[in-house]
Every structure is written in structure tokens, then in C-alpha cells.
Amino acid sequence: MLQFDEYKVKLNNLKPSLDGLSQALDLPAAERELDMLESESAAPGFWDDLEKSQKVTRRMRQLQNKLEAQRKRESQWDDLMTLCEMGNEEEDESLVPEVEEGFAKLEAEMEEARLSTLLTGEYDNSNAILTIHAGAGGTEAQDWAQMLYRMYTRWTERHDLTYQVVDYQDGDEAGIKSATIMIQGENAYGYLKGENGVHRLVRVSPFDANARRQTSFAAVEILPEIPDDVEVDIRPEDIEMQVFRSSGAGGQHINKTSSAVRLIHKPTGHKPTGIVVSSQQERSQVQNRETCMRMLRSKLVELQMEAHAEKISDLKGVQLKIEWGSQIRSYVFMPYQLVKDNRTAYETSNVNGVMDGDLDGFINAYLTAAATGNWATK
């Protein structure tokens, strides 16, 4: 049947790219490393050093997932080819939707794997700490910040990652003043690091009785969660701890307790870093403090990396000042619909899709530009 023959051609055209993924992902090296780590984990006394053993087992899981994902993609290809041959032999049109769906899924998974080959930064496989700050403009800007919050949580759900609300500050009338979420999953930071910067919205404000067009800004900060084995010098005397009552959207986002924690970094004898972190996600003050310490570690590592010019691009990509007017991306709702990234020139008119978490086009364009150095702006 013609439909099955067409998909056999598509599958055969896809096969070189599928085979090339093994080389691009350097799977032979992953197998060798996994064998070495498995031998190490089987050695006597492996669990004597708990911190080291946990690091090894984490790495083993990552390698196992990487190898298994490619085996699964190869198996999907074989299954689809078998379905096409079976459909031809039996002239069974009922198999066509299954072939169509399976092919689309395989293409999407291959594209995601291809993107992962571009993640070569030191912390790209880490969890991501994402913070959104509303810019000047009151309710309009705070509403925009909440729209971005929804966009990123939808993106997280689309990719089967998980997130925890760490801090959530309601706006005065609507929206949010700021929010911090921990996005957990392999390569979360690597995929999202390009979102760091100022995001600009142009629309007719629903808060303006005269229905005038408004421009709003919000700043998005992306940091990797730094592994525990990375040494960061934080002296107890350099930290001021404040305890306050949690405040969220009617208890929808966080627990309202009196155990929320804010840490202010004030290094003795050094220039203040200006770092302030807070956590409201846990009922326990101790747990909130631990979360704050993880965030503080990440911010201090960011400062250390910025002190070394050769590592700046690894952490934040193209450097643009976080100030109003230096936006990385514009979202235009009126008088036309367009979302455009200023750094890569990637754009789409599907505004609703973007706001519902469809960011893969922007992420793909950013990672490709970062790998090739082909930026629209320098």
C-alpha cells in the first residue's frame, strides 16, 4: 500500500541520522565508563565513603539512561519498519495511524537527543534554579511575571520534568512580584540556560480601562544547582538569617507557616555580594534553610565563574545586561502576534503555543547558535 511504502522511505531516510546519534552521543565511551564504574561499585569498601559512592551511582544512572534511550530509539525504528511490512502484506489500513504516531514520536525523541549532544557545559546536566522578577510597572508587570511562571511550569510538564516552588511572592493586585522554582531532571539547566535575561511583553493591558497598549518587562534568572562535591567557601559568620511567615496565593502554591527562611550573604571584610535567597516550600525551618544554602552555593559559584572570563559563556551564554531595554526576547500580542528572540532571530507567530510552554524552537535555536557561534546579535 502506498502509505506504508511512503513511511518505509521516510524510515530509511531517518536511519543514517539514528545511527549517527550513537557517534554524536559517544555511546562507546559511555559504555566503557559504565563498565569501569560498575567494577568500582562492586569493590569492597565502596560504601565506606558515602558521598563518593552516591556520586558514582548518580553517574551510573545517567550513563544507563543514555544507553537505554538509544536502544529504545533503535527498537522503535525496527518496530515501525515491521509494522509497515505487515501492513503491506495484510493490506491493513488500520495500522496507518499507529505508524504515523510512532514515526512522529521517534522524530521528536531523536531531535531531543540531538539537542542533548550540544550540552557540553560543566553544569548542563544539573537541575535548574529558575527565578522570575517583575519589572517596573506595577500590576501589569506582575501579571507578566506570572504569565512567564506559567509558561515555564508548562514547559517542565511537557518534558516530564518536575518542579518545586521554592519562593512565591504575590503581586499587589494580581500576578507575582517574584517566584523561584527548582526544576529537577537530567539536563534541566542545559536546556533552560538560554532563558536567562529580560523578557519583554507588548499587549493591550487588561488592567487599563482605556485599553491602551502597554510594554512590560520581567527578568528571568537561571542557575544550575551545584553538586555537593563542588567546594564553595561559605563561612557561617558571613550569613544573616531571617525567619518570616510564608505568603502564597491562598495556600495554592506553598504552605503558609512561620518557618520561611531568608539568607543574606554579607562576607566579612569583603565587598558585599548583594545575594539574598529565600525559601518557603517546606514546613520545617531547617529544610528551608538547607534549600536556601543550595541556592546560595549556586549564586556564589556563578560569581566565581564570572570572575573567569573564559567560563562566562558556559554559564550564561551571550552576555546581556539584566536591565530594562536589553531584552533577550519580545512577546508581541498586539497589534500582531509574534514572539522573537533577539539573539538568534528565531521567531514564531504561535503566541498561544509559546505561552503554553512550547519553547523548544527557541531552545533549539539558542543551543545551536551557542555551539556554532552563529548569533544574530554580538
Short mmCIF file of C-alpha atoms in Angstrom, two decimals:
data_model
loop_
_atom_site.label_atom_id
_atom_site.label_comp_id
_atom_site.label_asym_id
_atom_site.label_seq_id
_atom_site.Cartn_x
_atom_site.Cartn_y
_atom_site.Cartn_z
CA MET A 1 0.00 0.00 0.00
CA LEU A 2 1.22 3.48 -0.86
CA GLN A 3 1.05 4.86 2.69
CA PHE A 4 3.24 2.12 4.11
CA ASP A 5 5.72 2.45 1.24
CA GLU A 6 5.98 6.18 1.91
CA TYR A 7 6.78 5.57 5.57
CA LYS A 8 9.36 2.91 4.68
CA VAL A 9 11.13 5.55 2.60
CA LYS A 10 10.90 8.03 5.48
CA LEU A 11 12.30 5.47 7.91
CA ASN A 12 15.17 4.58 5.59
CA ASN A 13 15.96 8.29 5.21
CA LEU A 14 15.92 8.60 9.02
CA LYS A 15 18.25 5.63 9.61
CA PRO A 16 21.58 7.43 8.94
CA SER A 17 20.65 10.12 11.48
CA LEU A 18 19.67 7.47 14.00
CA ASP A 19 22.96 5.63 13.52
CA GLY A 20 24.83 8.94 13.70
CA LEU A 21 23.34 9.65 17.12
CA SER A 22 25.37 6.80 18.63
CA GLN A 23 28.55 8.51 17.49
CA ALA A 24 27.36 12.00 18.43
CA LEU A 25 26.39 10.80 21.90
CA ASP A 26 29.73 8.97 22.16
CA LEU A 27 27.99 5.82 23.35
CA PRO A 28 31.09 3.57 23.14
CA ALA A 29 32.81 5.88 25.63
CA ALA A 30 29.69 5.81 27.82
CA GLU A 31 29.75 2.00 27.84
CA ARG A 32 33.42 1.96 28.82
CA GLU A 33 32.84 4.46 31.62
CA LEU A 34 29.83 2.49 32.87
CA ASP A 35 31.83 -0.75 32.94
CA MET A 36 34.56 0.99 34.94
CA LEU A 37 32.10 2.46 37.43
CA GLU A 38 30.26 -0.84 37.84
CA SER A 39 33.58 -2.50 38.71
CA GLU A 40 34.32 0.29 41.15
CA SER A 41 30.89 -0.06 42.80
CA ALA A 42 31.42 -3.80 43.24
CA ALA A 43 34.76 -3.34 45.04
CA PRO A 44 34.96 -3.92 48.82
CA GLY A 45 34.53 -0.77 50.88
CA PHE A 46 32.73 1.11 48.11
CA TRP A 47 30.04 2.37 50.51
CA ASP A 48 32.53 3.46 53.17
CA ASP A 49 32.71 6.88 51.52
CA LEU A 50 29.01 7.69 51.21
CA GLU A 51 29.48 10.99 49.37
CA LYS A 52 31.73 9.44 46.72
CA SER A 53 29.54 6.34 46.32
CA GLN A 54 26.43 8.47 45.78
CA LYS A 55 28.24 10.47 43.12
CA VAL A 56 29.29 7.26 41.36
CA THR A 57 25.79 5.75 41.45
CA ARG A 58 24.29 9.01 40.12
CA ARG A 59 26.71 8.93 37.21
CA MET A 60 25.94 5.27 36.56
CA ARG A 61 22.21 6.04 36.33
CA GLN A 62 22.90 8.85 33.86
CA LEU A 63 25.00 6.58 31.64
CA GLN A 64 22.48 3.74 31.84
CA ASN A 65 19.65 6.11 30.85
CA LYS A 66 21.72 7.46 27.96
CA LEU A 67 22.46 3.98 26.58
CA GLU A 68 18.93 2.68 27.14
CA ALA A 69 17.39 5.68 25.36
CA GLN A 70 19.36 4.95 22.19
CA ARG A 71 18.48 1.25 22.33
CA LYS A 72 14.83 2.24 22.68
CA ARG A 73 15.02 4.55 19.63
CA GLU A 74 16.62 1.78 17.56
CA SER A 75 13.93 -0.65 18.70
CA GLN A 76 11.22 1.87 17.74
CA TRP A 77 12.72 2.11 14.24
CA ASP A 78 12.70 -1.68 13.87
CA ASP A 79 9.11 -1.92 15.14
CA LEU A 80 7.89 0.75 12.73
CA MET A 81 9.57 -0.92 9.76
CA THR A 82 7.96 -4.23 10.78
CA LEU A 83 4.56 -2.53 11.02
CA CYS A 84 4.97 -1.11 7.53
CA GLU A 85 5.84 -4.53 6.10
CA MET A 86 2.97 -6.16 7.97
CA GLY A 87 0.54 -3.50 6.77
CA ASN A 88 1.65 -4.04 3.17
CA GLU A 89 1.38 -7.81 3.36
CA GLU A 90 -2.04 -7.80 5.01
CA GLU A 91 -3.28 -4.59 3.34
CA ASP A 92 -4.38 -3.47 6.80
CA GLU A 93 -5.13 0.26 6.75
CA SER A 94 -5.91 0.21 10.49
CA LEU A 95 -2.14 0.15 11.13
CA VAL A 96 -1.57 3.52 9.40
CA PRO A 97 -2.40 5.74 12.43
CA GLU A 98 -0.05 3.67 14.61
CA VAL A 99 2.77 4.09 12.08
CA GLU A 100 2.11 7.84 11.77
CA GLU A 101 2.08 8.34 15.53
CA GLY A 102 5.16 6.17 16.07
CA PHE A 103 7.16 7.96 13.37
CA ALA A 104 6.31 11.41 14.78
CA LYS A 105 7.31 10.24 18.26
CA LEU A 106 10.62 8.80 17.02
CA GLU A 107 11.43 12.03 15.17
CA ALA A 108 10.72 14.10 18.29
CA GLU A 109 12.85 11.84 20.50
CA MET A 110 15.72 11.97 18.01
CA GLU A 111 15.56 15.75 17.94
CA GLU A 112 15.67 15.89 21.72
CA ALA A 113 18.67 13.53 21.71
CA ARG A 114 20.38 15.69 19.09
CA LEU A 115 19.92 18.73 21.30
CA SER A 116 21.46 16.89 24.23
CA THR A 117 24.66 16.47 22.20
CA LEU A 118 25.01 20.26 22.28
CA LEU A 119 25.03 20.29 26.10
CA THR A 120 28.73 20.29 26.89
CA GLY A 121 28.86 22.84 29.72
CA GLU A 122 30.19 21.87 33.12
CA TYR A 123 26.79 22.02 34.81
CA ASP A 124 24.47 21.38 31.86
CA ASN A 125 23.17 18.10 33.28
CA SER A 126 22.23 19.74 36.59
CA ASN A 127 18.85 20.75 37.97
CA ALA A 128 17.89 24.35 37.25
CA ILE A 129 17.01 27.10 39.71
CA LEU A 130 14.69 29.49 37.87
CA THR A 131 13.76 32.88 39.32
CA ILE A 132 11.37 35.42 37.80
CA HIS A 133 11.31 39.09 38.89
CA ALA A 134 8.62 41.52 37.75
CA GLY A 135 10.00 44.76 36.35
CA ALA A 136 8.80 48.28 36.91
CA GLY A 137 5.18 48.85 36.01
CA GLY A 138 3.15 47.60 38.93
CA THR A 139 0.25 45.27 38.26
CA GLU A 140 0.89 44.95 34.51
CA ALA A 141 4.50 43.80 35.05
CA GLN A 142 3.50 41.50 37.90
CA ASP A 143 0.86 39.87 35.72
CA TRP A 144 3.51 39.35 33.02
CA ALA A 145 5.80 37.71 35.58
CA GLN A 146 3.03 35.26 36.46
CA MET A 147 2.45 34.50 32.78
CA LEU A 148 6.13 33.60 32.46
CA TYR A 149 5.86 31.46 35.60
CA ARG A 150 3.02 29.52 33.97
CA MET A 151 4.97 29.23 30.70
CA TYR A 152 7.99 27.63 32.34
CA THR A 153 5.98 25.27 34.53
CA ARG A 154 4.07 24.13 31.42
CA TRP A 155 7.39 23.57 29.61
CA THR A 156 8.56 21.48 32.56
CA GLU A 157 5.45 19.32 32.45
CA ARG A 158 5.75 18.87 28.67
CA HIS A 159 9.21 17.37 29.16
CA ASP A 160 8.31 15.07 32.05
CA LEU A 161 10.49 17.04 34.45
CA THR A 162 9.37 18.03 37.92
CA TYR A 163 9.46 21.33 39.74
CA GLN A 164 9.19 22.56 43.31
CA VAL A 165 8.10 26.05 44.29
CA VAL A 166 10.86 27.48 46.46
CA ASP A 167 9.65 31.05 46.85
CA TYR A 168 6.49 32.83 45.66
CA GLN A 169 5.68 36.48 46.31
CA ASP A 170 2.18 37.59 45.31
CA GLY A 171 1.66 40.81 43.40
CA ASP A 172 -0.15 43.75 44.97
CA GLU A 173 -3.36 43.29 42.96
CA ALA A 174 -2.61 40.47 40.51
CA GLY A 175 0.30 38.38 39.31
CA ILE A 176 3.55 37.93 41.23
CA LYS A 177 6.42 40.14 42.31
CA SER A 178 8.84 37.22 42.12
CA ALA A 179 8.98 33.44 42.18
CA THR A 180 11.69 30.80 42.36
CA ILE A 181 11.24 27.19 41.30
CA MET A 182 13.64 24.26 41.31
CA ILE A 183 13.31 22.32 38.04
CA GLN A 184 14.55 18.79 38.52
CA GLY A 185 15.63 16.35 35.85
CA GLU A 186 18.57 15.48 33.62
CA ASN A 187 19.86 18.44 31.57
CA ALA A 188 17.27 20.85 33.03
CA TYR A 189 19.85 23.63 33.36
CA GLY A 190 21.43 22.90 29.98
CA TYR A 191 18.12 23.28 28.18
CA LEU A 192 16.99 26.37 30.10
CA LYS A 193 20.22 28.36 30.46
CA GLY A 194 19.40 30.37 27.33
CA GLU A 195 16.27 31.75 29.01
CA ASN A 196 18.41 33.91 31.30
CA GLY A 197 17.70 37.60 30.67
CA VAL A 198 14.97 40.20 30.27
CA HIS A 199 11.67 39.24 28.61
CA ARG A 200 9.50 41.99 27.07
CA LEU A 201 5.73 41.91 26.58
CA VAL A 202 3.67 44.18 24.30
CA ARG A 203 -0.12 43.92 24.59
CA VAL A 204 -3.34 45.78 25.28
CA SER A 205 -3.42 45.80 29.07
CA PRO A 206 -6.44 44.14 30.70
CA PHE A 207 -5.81 46.46 33.65
CA ASP A 208 -6.16 49.66 31.60
CA ALA A 209 -9.74 50.97 31.41
CA ASN A 210 -8.81 52.84 28.20
CA ALA A 211 -7.48 49.65 26.54
CA ARG A 212 -4.14 51.19 25.70
CA ARG A 213 -1.15 49.20 24.52
CA GLN A 214 1.44 48.61 27.25
CA THR A 215 5.01 47.34 27.35
CA SER A 216 6.09 45.28 30.36
CA PHE A 217 9.33 43.61 31.41
CA ALA A 218 10.34 40.72 33.63
CA ALA A 219 13.79 39.32 34.37
CA VAL A 220 14.42 35.57 34.31
CA GLU A 221 17.47 34.18 36.11
CA ILE A 222 18.63 30.61 35.51
CA LEU A 223 21.25 28.96 37.71
CA PRO A 224 22.45 25.36 37.93
CA GLU A 225 22.01 23.52 41.21
CA ILE A 226 25.63 23.00 42.19
CA PRO A 227 26.57 19.42 43.18
CA ASP A 228 27.58 18.90 46.80
CA ASP A 229 31.08 17.81 45.80
CA VAL A 230 31.87 21.28 44.41
CA GLU A 231 33.71 23.25 47.07
CA VAL A 232 32.20 26.65 47.89
CA ASP A 233 33.59 28.72 50.74
CA ILE A 234 30.64 29.94 52.85
CA ARG A 235 31.51 30.95 56.39
CA PRO A 236 28.69 30.91 58.97
CA GLU A 237 29.59 34.45 60.08
CA ASP A 238 29.03 35.71 56.52
CA ILE A 239 25.34 34.75 56.55
CA GLU A 240 22.49 36.72 58.08
CA MET A 241 19.41 34.55 58.56
CA GLN A 242 15.90 35.95 58.77
CA VAL A 243 12.75 33.97 59.52
CA PHE A 244 9.36 35.14 58.25
CA ARG A 245 5.85 33.89 57.61
CA SER A 246 5.20 32.28 54.24
CA SER A 247 2.87 34.09 51.89
CA GLY A 248 1.38 32.50 48.82
CA ALA A 249 -1.66 32.56 46.60
CA GLY A 250 -4.20 31.38 49.16
CA GLY A 251 -2.10 28.36 50.01
CA GLN A 252 -2.24 27.19 46.39
CA HIS A 253 1.49 27.32 45.82
CA ILE A 254 3.13 26.90 49.23
CA ASN A 255 2.43 26.23 52.87
CA LYS A 256 1.56 29.25 54.96
CA THR A 257 3.81 28.82 58.00
CA SER A 258 6.15 30.88 60.14
CA SER A 259 9.19 28.87 59.09
CA ALA A 260 10.13 30.58 55.82
CA VAL A 261 13.83 31.48 55.68
CA ARG A 262 15.77 34.29 54.03
CA LEU A 263 19.58 34.26 53.87
CA ILE A 264 21.61 37.41 53.17
CA HIS A 265 25.25 36.97 52.19
CA LYS A 266 27.45 39.55 53.93
CA PRO A 267 31.08 38.39 53.68
CA THR A 268 33.17 39.89 56.48
CA GLY A 269 35.94 42.09 55.21
CA HIS A 270 34.85 41.79 51.59
CA LYS A 271 32.70 43.78 49.20
CA PRO A 272 29.03 42.75 49.70
CA THR A 273 27.79 40.33 47.06
CA GLY A 274 24.19 41.52 47.27
CA ILE A 275 22.96 37.92 47.30
CA VAL A 276 19.62 37.33 49.01
CA VAL A 277 17.84 33.97 48.79
CA SER A 278 14.64 32.76 50.39
CA SER A 279 12.64 29.56 50.63
CA GLN A 280 9.06 28.91 51.71
CA GLN A 281 8.44 25.47 50.26
CA GLU A 282 8.90 23.38 53.40
CA ARG A 283 7.13 23.43 56.76
CA SER A 284 10.44 22.93 58.53
CA GLN A 285 12.69 25.92 59.09
CA VAL A 286 15.70 23.57 58.89
CA GLN A 287 14.64 22.29 55.46
CA ASN A 288 14.02 25.79 54.16
CA ARG A 289 17.47 26.81 55.34
CA GLU A 290 19.01 23.86 53.52
CA THR A 291 17.22 24.90 50.33
CA CYS A 292 18.48 28.46 50.76
CA MET A 293 22.03 27.17 51.22
CA ARG A 294 21.81 25.25 47.93
CA MET A 295 20.66 28.41 46.16
CA LEU A 296 23.37 30.48 47.83
CA ARG A 297 26.01 27.97 46.71
CA SER A 298 24.79 28.23 43.13
CA LYS A 299 24.86 32.03 43.16
CA LEU A 300 28.37 32.10 44.64
CA VAL A 301 29.61 29.67 42.01
CA GLU A 302 28.09 31.94 39.38
CA LEU A 303 30.10 34.85 40.76
CA GLN A 304 33.26 32.74 40.77
CA MET A 305 32.70 31.75 37.17
CA GLU A 306 32.02 35.33 36.10
CA ALA A 307 35.41 36.20 37.60
CA HIS A 308 36.96 33.95 34.94
CA ALA A 309 36.10 35.35 31.53
CA GLU A 310 36.62 32.05 29.75
CA LYS A 311 33.77 30.47 31.72
CA ILE A 312 31.14 33.20 31.36
CA SER A 313 29.70 31.83 28.14
CA ASP A 314 29.43 28.37 29.67
CA LEU A 315 27.18 29.60 32.46
CA LYS A 316 25.06 32.28 30.83
CA GLY A 317 25.68 32.20 27.10
CA VAL A 318 25.63 35.57 25.36
CA GLN A 319 26.03 38.26 27.99
CA LEU A 320 23.39 40.97 28.06
CA LYS A 321 22.92 43.30 31.00
CA ILE A 322 19.88 42.47 33.10
CA GLU A 323 18.22 45.83 32.74
CA TRP A 324 15.07 47.13 31.09
CA GLY A 325 15.70 47.79 27.43
CA SER A 326 18.22 44.98 26.90
CA GLN A 327 15.66 42.22 26.46
CA ILE A 328 16.61 38.86 25.00
CA ARG A 329 13.12 38.14 23.70
CA SER A 330 9.97 40.06 22.80
CA TYR A 331 6.42 38.72 23.04
CA VAL A 332 4.02 40.83 20.97
CA PHE A 333 0.28 40.20 21.39
CA MET A 334 -0.91 43.39 19.68
CA PRO A 335 -1.11 44.84 17.01
CA TYR A 336 0.15 41.50 15.58
CA GLN A 337 1.20 38.22 17.18
CA LEU A 338 4.91 37.37 17.26
CA VAL A 339 7.50 36.01 19.68
CA LYS A 340 11.07 36.77 18.57
CA ASP A 341 14.42 36.05 20.19
CA ASN A 342 16.84 38.91 19.67
CA ARG A 343 19.96 36.75 19.93
CA THR A 344 19.12 34.01 17.43
CA ALA A 345 16.43 35.77 15.35
CA TYR A 346 14.23 32.69 15.83
CA GLU A 347 10.56 33.71 15.79
CA THR A 348 7.06 32.28 15.72
CA SER A 349 3.55 33.68 15.40
CA ASN A 350 2.14 30.91 17.62
CA VAL A 351 2.00 33.10 20.73
CA ASN A 352 -0.55 30.89 22.48
CA GLY A 353 1.64 27.83 21.98
CA VAL A 354 4.68 29.59 23.42
CA MET A 355 2.78 30.82 26.45
CA ASP A 356 1.57 27.24 26.95
CA GLY A 357 5.17 26.04 27.22
CA ASP A 358 6.20 25.35 23.62
CA LEU A 359 9.74 26.73 23.92
CA ASP A 360 11.61 24.00 22.08
CA GLY A 361 12.16 26.09 18.95
CA PHE A 362 13.83 28.84 20.99
CA ILE A 363 15.89 26.35 22.99
CA ASN A 364 16.99 24.57 19.81
CA ALA A 365 18.00 27.85 18.16
CA TYR A 366 19.92 29.01 21.24
CA LEU A 367 21.85 25.77 21.72
CA THR A 368 22.67 25.58 18.01
CA ALA A 369 23.90 29.19 17.98
CA ALA A 370 25.94 28.57 21.13
CA ALA A 371 27.58 25.54 19.50
CA THR A 372 28.32 27.27 16.19
CA GLY A 373 28.85 30.86 17.37
CA ASN A 374 26.31 31.99 14.79
CA TRP A 375 24.46 34.69 16.79
CA ALA A 376 22.09 37.26 15.34
CA THR A 377 23.49 39.78 17.84
CA LYS A 378 27.01 40.05 19.20
#
